[in-house]
CSV table of C-alpha atoms in Angstrom, one decimal:
chain,number,residue,atom,x,y,z
X,1,MET,CA,153.8,144.8,56.6
X,2,ILE,CA,156.7,144.1,58.9
X,3,ASN,CA,160.0,143.5,57.0
X,4,ARG,CA,162.6,141.1,58.2
X,5,ARG,CA,164.9,143.9,59.5
X,6,THR,CA,162.1,145.4,61.6
X,7,PHE,CA,161.2,141.9,62.9
X,8,ASN,CA,164.7,141.1,63.9
X,9,LYS,CA,165.1,144.4,65.7
X,10,ALA,CA,161.8,143.8,67.6
X,11,MET,CA,163.0,140.4,68.7
X,12,GLY,CA,166.5,141.5,69.4
X,13,LEU,CA,168.0,139.0,66.9
X,14,GLY,CA,170.4,138.7,64.1
X,15,THR,CA,169.3,137.3,60.7
X,16,GLY,CA,170.2,133.6,61.1
X,17,ALA,CA,169.0,130.4,61.0
X,18,ALA,CA,155.4,126.7,60.1
X,19,ALA,CA,138.0,111.4,53.8
X,20,VAL,CA,137.3,111.9,51.2
X,21,SER,CA,136.3,108.5,52.7
X,22,LEU,CA,134.8,107.6,56.0
X,23,ALA,CA,138.3,107.3,57.6
X,24,GLY,CA,139.3,110.7,56.4
X,25,LEU,CA,136.8,113.4,55.4
X,26,GLN,CA,134.5,111.9,58.0
X,27,GLY,CA,131.2,113.6,57.7
X,28,VAL,CA,131.7,116.9,56.0
X,29,ALA,CA,128.5,118.6,57.0
X,30,ASP,CA,128.7,122.0,55.4
X,31,ALA,CA,130.7,123.2,52.4
X,32,SER,CA,128.1,125.7,51.1
X,33,THR,CA,130.5,128.5,50.9
X,34,ALA,CA,133.1,126.6,48.8
X,35,PRO,CA,134.6,128.2,45.8
X,36,SER,CA,135.1,126.2,42.6
X,37,ARG,CA,138.3,124.3,42.6
X,38,SER,CA,138.0,123.4,38.9
X,39,GLY,CA,139.0,119.8,39.7
X,40,LYS,CA,142.7,120.8,40.1
X,41,ALA,CA,143.3,119.5,43.6
X,42,PRO,CA,144.3,115.9,43.8
X,43,VAL,CA,142.4,113.5,46.1
X,44,VAL,CA,144.5,112.5,49.0
X,45,PRO,CA,144.7,108.7,49.6
X,46,THR,CA,142.9,107.5,52.7
X,47,VAL,CA,145.0,106.5,55.7
X,48,VAL,CA,143.8,104.8,58.8
X,49,PRO,CA,144.5,107.1,61.8
X,50,GLY,CA,147.4,105.7,63.8
X,51,THR,CA,149.1,104.1,60.7
X,52,HIS,CA,152.3,106.0,61.5
X,53,THR,CA,153.8,106.3,65.0
X,54,SER,CA,156.9,108.3,64.5
X,55,PHE,CA,158.8,110.7,62.2
X,56,PRO,CA,161.9,109.4,60.4
X,57,THR,CA,164.2,112.1,61.8
X,58,LEU,CA,164.1,115.2,63.9
X,59,LYS,CA,166.1,118.3,63.2
X,60,GLN,CA,167.2,121.4,65.2
X,61,VAL,CA,167.8,124.9,64.0
X,62,LYS,CA,168.6,128.2,65.7
X,63,ALA,CA,165.7,130.6,65.0
X,64,GLY,CA,165.1,133.8,67.0
X,65,VAL,CA,165.4,133.2,70.7
X,66,LEU,CA,165.0,129.4,70.3
X,67,ASN,CA,166.7,126.3,69.1
X,68,VAL,CA,163.7,124.8,67.4
X,69,GLY,CA,163.2,121.1,67.1
X,70,TYR,CA,161.1,120.0,64.1
X,71,ALA,CA,160.2,117.1,61.9
X,72,GLU,CA,160.6,117.5,58.1
X,73,LEU,CA,159.3,115.3,55.4
X,74,GLY,CA,159.0,115.5,51.6
X,75,PRO,CA,161.1,117.0,48.8
X,76,ALA,CA,163.5,119.8,49.9
X,77,HIS,CA,162.3,122.1,47.1
X,78,GLY,CA,158.6,121.3,47.3
X,79,PRO,CA,156.0,123.9,48.2
X,80,VAL,CA,156.1,124.3,52.0
X,81,VAL,CA,153.4,123.4,54.5
X,82,ILE,CA,154.0,124.2,58.2
X,83,CYS,CA,151.8,122.3,60.6
X,84,LEU,CA,151.4,123.7,64.1
X,85,HIS,CA,150.2,121.7,67.1
X,86,GLY,CA,148.2,122.8,70.1
X,87,TRP,CA,148.0,122.1,73.9
X,88,PRO,CA,148.3,119.5,75.3
X,89,TYR,CA,149.7,118.0,72.1
X,90,ASP,CA,152.9,117.9,70.1
X,91,ILE,CA,154.2,117.2,66.6
X,92,HIS,CA,152.7,113.7,66.7
X,93,SER,CA,149.3,115.2,66.0
X,94,TYR,CA,150.7,115.3,62.4
X,95,VAL,CA,152.3,111.9,62.3
X,96,ASP,CA,149.8,110.6,59.7
X,97,VAL,CA,149.2,114.0,58.0
X,98,ALA,CA,152.8,114.7,57.2
X,99,PRO,CA,153.5,111.5,55.1
X,100,LEU,CA,150.2,112.2,53.1
X,101,LEU,CA,151.3,115.7,52.2
X,102,ALA,CA,154.9,114.6,51.5
X,103,ALA,CA,153.6,112.0,49.0
X,104,GLU,CA,151.8,114.9,47.2
X,105,GLY,CA,155.1,116.7,46.8
X,106,TYR,CA,155.0,119.1,49.7
X,107,ARG,CA,157.9,119.9,52.0
X,108,VAL,CA,156.3,119.5,55.4
X,109,VAL,CA,157.7,121.2,58.5
X,110,VAL,CA,156.3,120.3,61.9
X,111,PRO,CA,157.9,122.3,64.7
X,112,TYR,CA,157.7,121.8,68.4
X,113,LEU,CA,156.3,125.1,69.8
X,114,ARG,CA,158.3,126.9,72.5
X,115,GLY,CA,158.4,124.9,75.7
X,116,HIS,CA,157.6,121.6,74.0
X,117,GLY,CA,159.8,118.6,73.0
X,118,THR,CA,163.3,119.4,71.8
X,119,THR,CA,162.7,123.2,71.3
X,120,ARG,CA,164.9,125.1,73.8
X,121,PHE,CA,165.6,128.7,74.6
X,122,LEU,CA,169.0,129.9,73.7
X,123,SER,CA,169.4,131.9,76.8
X,124,ALA,CA,168.5,131.0,80.4
X,125,ARG,CA,167.8,134.7,80.9
X,126,SER,CA,165.0,134.8,78.4
X,127,PHE,CA,161.5,135.4,79.9
X,128,ARG,CA,159.4,132.3,79.4
X,129,ASN,CA,156.8,134.2,77.5
X,130,ALA,CA,153.8,132.6,75.8
X,131,GLN,CA,151.7,135.5,74.7
X,132,GLN,CA,150.1,134.9,71.4
X,133,SER,CA,152.2,137.3,69.2
X,134,VAL,CA,155.4,135.7,70.4
X,135,ILE,CA,154.5,132.2,69.3
X,136,ALA,CA,153.7,133.6,65.9
X,137,LEU,CA,157.0,135.4,65.8
X,138,ASP,CA,158.7,132.1,66.6
X,139,ILE,CA,157.3,130.8,63.3
X,140,ILE,CA,158.5,133.8,61.3
X,141,ALA,CA,161.9,133.3,62.8
X,142,LEU,CA,161.8,129.6,61.9
X,143,MET,CA,160.8,130.4,58.3
X,144,ASP,CA,163.7,132.9,58.1
X,145,ALA,CA,166.1,130.3,59.5
X,146,LEU,CA,165.0,127.7,57.0
X,147,LYS,CA,164.8,130.3,54.1
X,148,ILE,CA,161.1,129.7,53.6
X,149,PRO,CA,159.6,132.9,52.0
X,150,GLU,CA,156.0,131.6,52.2
X,151,ALA,CA,154.1,128.5,53.3
X,152,VAL,CA,150.7,127.1,53.7
X,153,ILE,CA,150.0,127.3,57.4
X,154,ALA,CA,147.8,124.6,59.0
X,155,GLY,CA,147.0,124.2,62.7
X,156,PHE,CA,144.6,123.5,65.5
X,157,ASP,CA,144.3,124.9,69.0
X,158,TRP,CA,147.4,127.0,69.7
X,159,GLY,CA,148.4,126.2,66.2
X,160,SER,CA,145.2,127.7,64.7
X,161,ARG,CA,145.6,130.9,66.8
X,162,THR,CA,149.2,131.1,65.6
X,163,GLY,CA,148.2,130.5,62.0
X,164,ASP,CA,145.5,133.1,62.2
X,165,ILE,CA,148.0,135.7,63.6
X,166,LEU,CA,150.5,135.0,60.9
X,167,ALA,CA,147.9,135.3,58.2
X,168,ALA,CA,146.6,138.6,59.7
X,169,LEU,CA,149.9,140.3,60.4
X,170,TRP,CA,152.2,138.7,57.8
X,171,PRO,CA,149.9,137.8,54.9
X,172,GLY,CA,152.9,137.9,52.5
X,173,ARG,CA,154.4,134.9,54.3
X,174,VAL,CA,151.2,132.8,54.3
X,175,LYS,CA,150.2,131.3,50.9
X,176,ALA,CA,147.0,129.8,52.4
X,177,LEU,CA,145.6,128.8,55.8
X,178,VAL,CA,143.9,125.8,57.3
X,179,SER,CA,142.5,126.8,60.7
X,180,VAL,CA,140.6,124.3,63.0
X,181,SER,CA,137.9,126.0,65.0
X,182,GLY,CA,138.1,129.1,62.8
X,183,TYR,CA,139.2,132.6,64.1
X,184,LEU,CA,141.0,132.2,67.4
X,185,ILE,CA,143.0,135.4,67.8
X,186,THR,CA,142.6,136.3,71.5
X,187,ASN,CA,140.8,139.4,72.6
X,188,ARG,CA,142.0,140.0,76.1
X,189,LYS,CA,139.4,142.6,76.9
X,190,ALA,CA,136.6,140.3,75.9
X,191,GLN,CA,138.2,137.5,77.9
X,192,LEU,CA,137.5,139.6,81.1
X,193,ASP,CA,133.7,139.1,80.7
X,194,PRO,CA,131.9,135.9,81.7
X,195,ILE,CA,130.5,133.5,79.2
X,196,PRO,CA,127.6,130.9,79.6
X,197,ALA,CA,128.3,128.5,82.5
X,198,ALA,CA,128.4,125.4,80.3
X,199,ALA,CA,131.1,127.1,78.2
X,200,GLU,CA,133.0,128.2,81.3
X,201,HIS,CA,133.0,124.6,82.4
X,202,THR,CA,134.9,123.4,79.3
X,203,TRP,CA,137.7,125.9,80.2
X,204,TRP,CA,138.2,124.5,83.7
X,205,TYR,CA,142.0,124.0,83.2
X,206,GLN,CA,142.5,127.6,82.2
X,207,TYR,CA,141.1,128.7,85.5
X,208,TYR,CA,143.1,126.0,87.3
X,209,PHE,CA,146.3,127.3,85.8
X,210,ALA,CA,145.4,130.7,87.2
X,211,THR,CA,146.0,129.4,90.7
X,212,GLU,CA,149.2,128.5,92.4
X,213,ARG,CA,147.8,125.0,92.9
X,214,GLY,CA,147.4,124.6,89.1
X,215,LYS,CA,150.9,125.8,88.6
X,216,LYS,CA,152.2,123.2,91.0
X,217,ALA,CA,150.3,120.5,89.2
X,218,MET,CA,152.0,121.4,85.9
X,219,GLU,CA,155.4,121.3,87.6
X,220,ASP,CA,154.8,117.9,89.1
X,221,LYS,CA,155.3,115.1,86.5
X,222,ALA,CA,152.7,112.8,87.9
X,223,HIS,CA,150.0,115.4,88.2
X,224,ARG,CA,150.9,116.9,84.8
X,225,HIS,CA,150.6,113.5,83.2
X,226,GLU,CA,147.2,112.8,84.8
X,227,LEU,CA,145.9,116.3,83.9
X,228,THR,CA,146.9,116.2,80.3
X,229,ARG,CA,145.6,112.7,79.8
X,230,LEU,CA,142.2,113.8,81.3
X,231,VAL,CA,142.1,116.7,78.8
X,232,TRP,CA,142.6,114.3,75.9
X,233,ASN,CA,139.7,112.2,77.1
X,234,ILE,CA,137.4,115.1,77.6
X,235,VAL,CA,138.0,117.0,74.4
X,236,SER,CA,138.2,113.9,72.1
X,237,PRO,CA,135.3,111.7,73.4
X,238,THR,CA,135.2,109.5,70.4
X,239,TRP,CA,138.9,108.9,69.8
X,240,ASN,CA,140.0,105.5,71.0
X,241,PHE,CA,143.7,106.2,71.4
X,242,ASP,CA,145.9,103.8,73.3
X,243,ASP,CA,148.4,104.4,76.0
X,244,ALA,CA,151.3,104.3,73.6
X,245,THR,CA,149.9,107.1,71.5
X,246,PHE,CA,149.5,109.4,74.5
X,247,GLU,CA,152.9,108.6,75.9
X,248,ARG,CA,154.6,109.5,72.6
X,249,THR,CA,153.2,112.9,72.9
X,250,ALA,CA,153.6,113.2,76.7
X,251,ALA,CA,157.3,112.9,76.3
X,252,ALA,CA,157.2,116.4,74.8
X,253,PHE,CA,155.8,117.7,78.1
X,254,GLU,CA,159.1,116.9,79.9
X,255,ASN,CA,160.7,120.0,78.4
X,256,PRO,CA,162.0,122.0,81.4
X,257,ASP,CA,160.2,125.1,80.2
X,258,TYR,CA,156.8,123.4,79.6
X,259,PRO,CA,155.1,124.3,82.9
X,260,ALA,CA,156.1,128.0,82.7
X,261,ILE,CA,155.1,128.3,79.0
X,262,VAL,CA,151.7,126.6,79.5
X,263,VAL,CA,150.8,128.6,82.7
X,264,HIS,CA,151.9,131.9,81.2
X,265,ASN,CA,149.9,131.3,78.1
X,266,TYR,CA,146.6,130.8,79.9
X,267,ARG,CA,147.2,133.4,82.6
X,268,TRP,CA,148.2,136.0,79.9
X,269,ARG,CA,144.9,135.4,78.1
X,270,LEU,CA,143.0,136.2,81.2
X,271,SER,CA,145.1,139.3,81.9
X,272,LEU,CA,146.5,137.6,85.0
X,273,ALA,CA,150.1,137.8,83.6
X,274,GLU,CA,151.9,140.4,81.6
X,275,GLY,CA,153.7,139.9,78.3
X,276,GLU,CA,156.7,142.0,77.2
X,277,ARG,CA,156.2,145.6,76.2
X,278,ARG,CA,158.3,145.2,73.0
X,279,TYR,CA,155.5,143.1,71.6
X,280,ASP,CA,152.7,145.6,72.3
X,281,ARG,CA,152.7,146.8,68.7
X,282,TYR,CA,151.6,143.4,67.6
X,283,GLU,CA,149.1,142.9,70.4
X,284,ASP,CA,147.6,146.3,69.7
X,285,LYS,CA,146.9,145.2,66.1
X,286,LEU,CA,145.5,141.9,67.1
X,287,ALA,CA,143.2,143.6,69.6
X,288,LEU,CA,141.4,145.1,66.6
X,289,ALA,CA,140.5,141.6,65.4
X,290,PRO,CA,142.0,142.1,62.0
X,291,ALA,CA,140.5,140.3,59.0
X,292,ILE,CA,142.3,137.4,57.3
X,293,THR,CA,142.6,137.9,53.6
X,294,VAL,CA,144.6,134.8,52.5
X,295,PRO,CA,142.7,131.8,51.1
X,296,THR,CA,141.4,129.8,54.0
X,297,ILE,CA,139.6,126.6,54.9
X,298,THR,CA,138.2,126.4,58.4
X,299,LEU,CA,137.4,123.0,60.0
X,300,ASP,CA,135.1,122.4,62.9
X,301,PRO,CA,135.3,119.1,64.8
X,302,ALA,CA,131.8,118.4,65.8
X,303,ARG,CA,132.6,116.4,68.9
X,304,ASP,CA,135.0,119.0,70.3
X,305,PRO,CA,133.3,120.7,73.3
X,306,PHE,CA,134.8,124.0,72.2
X,307,THR,CA,133.1,123.9,68.8
X,308,ALA,CA,130.3,126.5,68.7
X,309,PRO,CA,127.1,125.7,66.8
X,310,GLY,CA,126.4,127.3,63.5
X,311,ASN,CA,128.9,125.7,61.1
X,312,GLY,CA,131.4,128.4,61.4
X,313,SER,CA,128.9,131.3,61.1
X,314,ALA,CA,130.3,132.9,64.3
X,315,TYR,CA,133.6,133.7,62.6
X,316,ARG,CA,132.8,133.7,58.9
X,317,SER,CA,133.1,137.5,58.6
X,318,LYS,CA,136.7,137.4,59.7
X,319,PHE,CA,137.8,135.6,56.5
X,320,THR,CA,137.6,138.0,53.6
X,321,GLY,CA,139.5,136.0,51.0
X,322,LYS,CA,138.6,132.8,49.2
X,323,TYR,CA,137.0,130.6,51.8
X,324,GLU,CA,135.5,127.3,52.6
X,325,HIS,CA,134.1,125.8,55.8
X,326,ARG,CA,133.9,122.1,56.7
X,327,THR,CA,132.4,120.5,59.8
X,328,LEU,CA,133.6,117.0,60.5
X,329,SER,CA,131.1,114.8,62.4
X,330,GLY,CA,132.4,112.3,65.0
X,331,ILE,CA,135.7,114.1,65.4
X,332,GLY,CA,137.1,115.7,68.5
X,333,HIS,CA,139.6,118.4,69.3
X,334,ASN,CA,142.8,116.8,68.0
X,335,LEU,CA,141.5,116.8,64.5
X,336,PRO,CA,144.7,116.1,62.5
X,337,GLN,CA,145.5,113.0,64.4
X,338,GLU,CA,141.9,111.8,64.6
X,339,ALA,CA,141.1,112.6,60.9
X,340,PRO,CA,144.4,112.9,59.1
X,341,THR,CA,143.0,112.4,55.6
X,342,ALA,CA,140.5,115.1,56.0
X,343,PHE,CA,143.1,117.5,57.4
X,344,ALA,CA,145.6,116.7,54.6
X,345,GLN,CA,142.9,117.1,52.0
X,346,ALA,CA,142.0,120.5,53.4
X,347,VAL,CA,145.7,121.6,53.0
X,348,VAL,CA,145.8,120.4,49.4
X,349,ASP,CA,142.5,121.9,48.5
X,350,VAL,CA,143.3,125.4,50.0
X,351,ASP,CA,146.6,125.3,48.2
X,352,HIS,CA,144.7,125.0,44.9
X,353,PHE,CA,142.2,127.9,45.6
């Protein structure tokens, strides 16, 4: 376990300031591994996706190498849930989830990841690094800054990967985990090998970003806008979002560090870009694919092209604590925004394991 002093030294920081009805639990196909919850978890009320369009207020806090922008809902002294977004998304993926959890008494914190929205680097000299361990360390720094000793971590895409890393390396800070698409800790060595052609096809943008042409597209507002909108359409084929919904999120892509962070993240995964040596200790541990011991619910969105067949069987062995898997039919990649009730229910349920 890495204590706070060791963490701060590694980061080079001081101590200062993560349906039950058809509209929500849409089509849970497999919960055969579910432990008994003894009826303790409350049923989250159903909300129609898109009911909420904004957060009441946004806050900023200095945390590690960043000034982090985040939304916060719910009672200040409630049990904490940290919701983590992915790419190409932002905190609006949780715009319906957060009020549901706040109504259940949770303090809900939804941060913009580095390079997104109002989150900024404190120093212009900081390397715009997006290797996987660094994003997890950002959340540890945020928890320290907000004086949060532990939290339920819930995420999808980059957020799932970050949650998995937090649970694997800092289990004392993670009360429980909700991880969309299961175990997503990156194995860079495995990433060097080809995968079936159909699966390679779904990762077209990862390879695009490996080129100078793709980098230029991310740096150009018009191309970036078109590219990210296309990704939304492809990975969420059944989500009938409107222009306003996309534009609210696309505003977060105007962060000046966004292109650099996105391009570095995908190039790093393919070993086409280096990280920083001071984080090697964490990456070395992650390369061993550590098991996750904290209580976990994994969610598979059935219409997400990245969802592997098998109802989570491909990664089941990586979760050694109390565990449940759910597959949501008719739902695409942006699961919390497409099925907010189901996502919020998973958070409440795993907190009651």
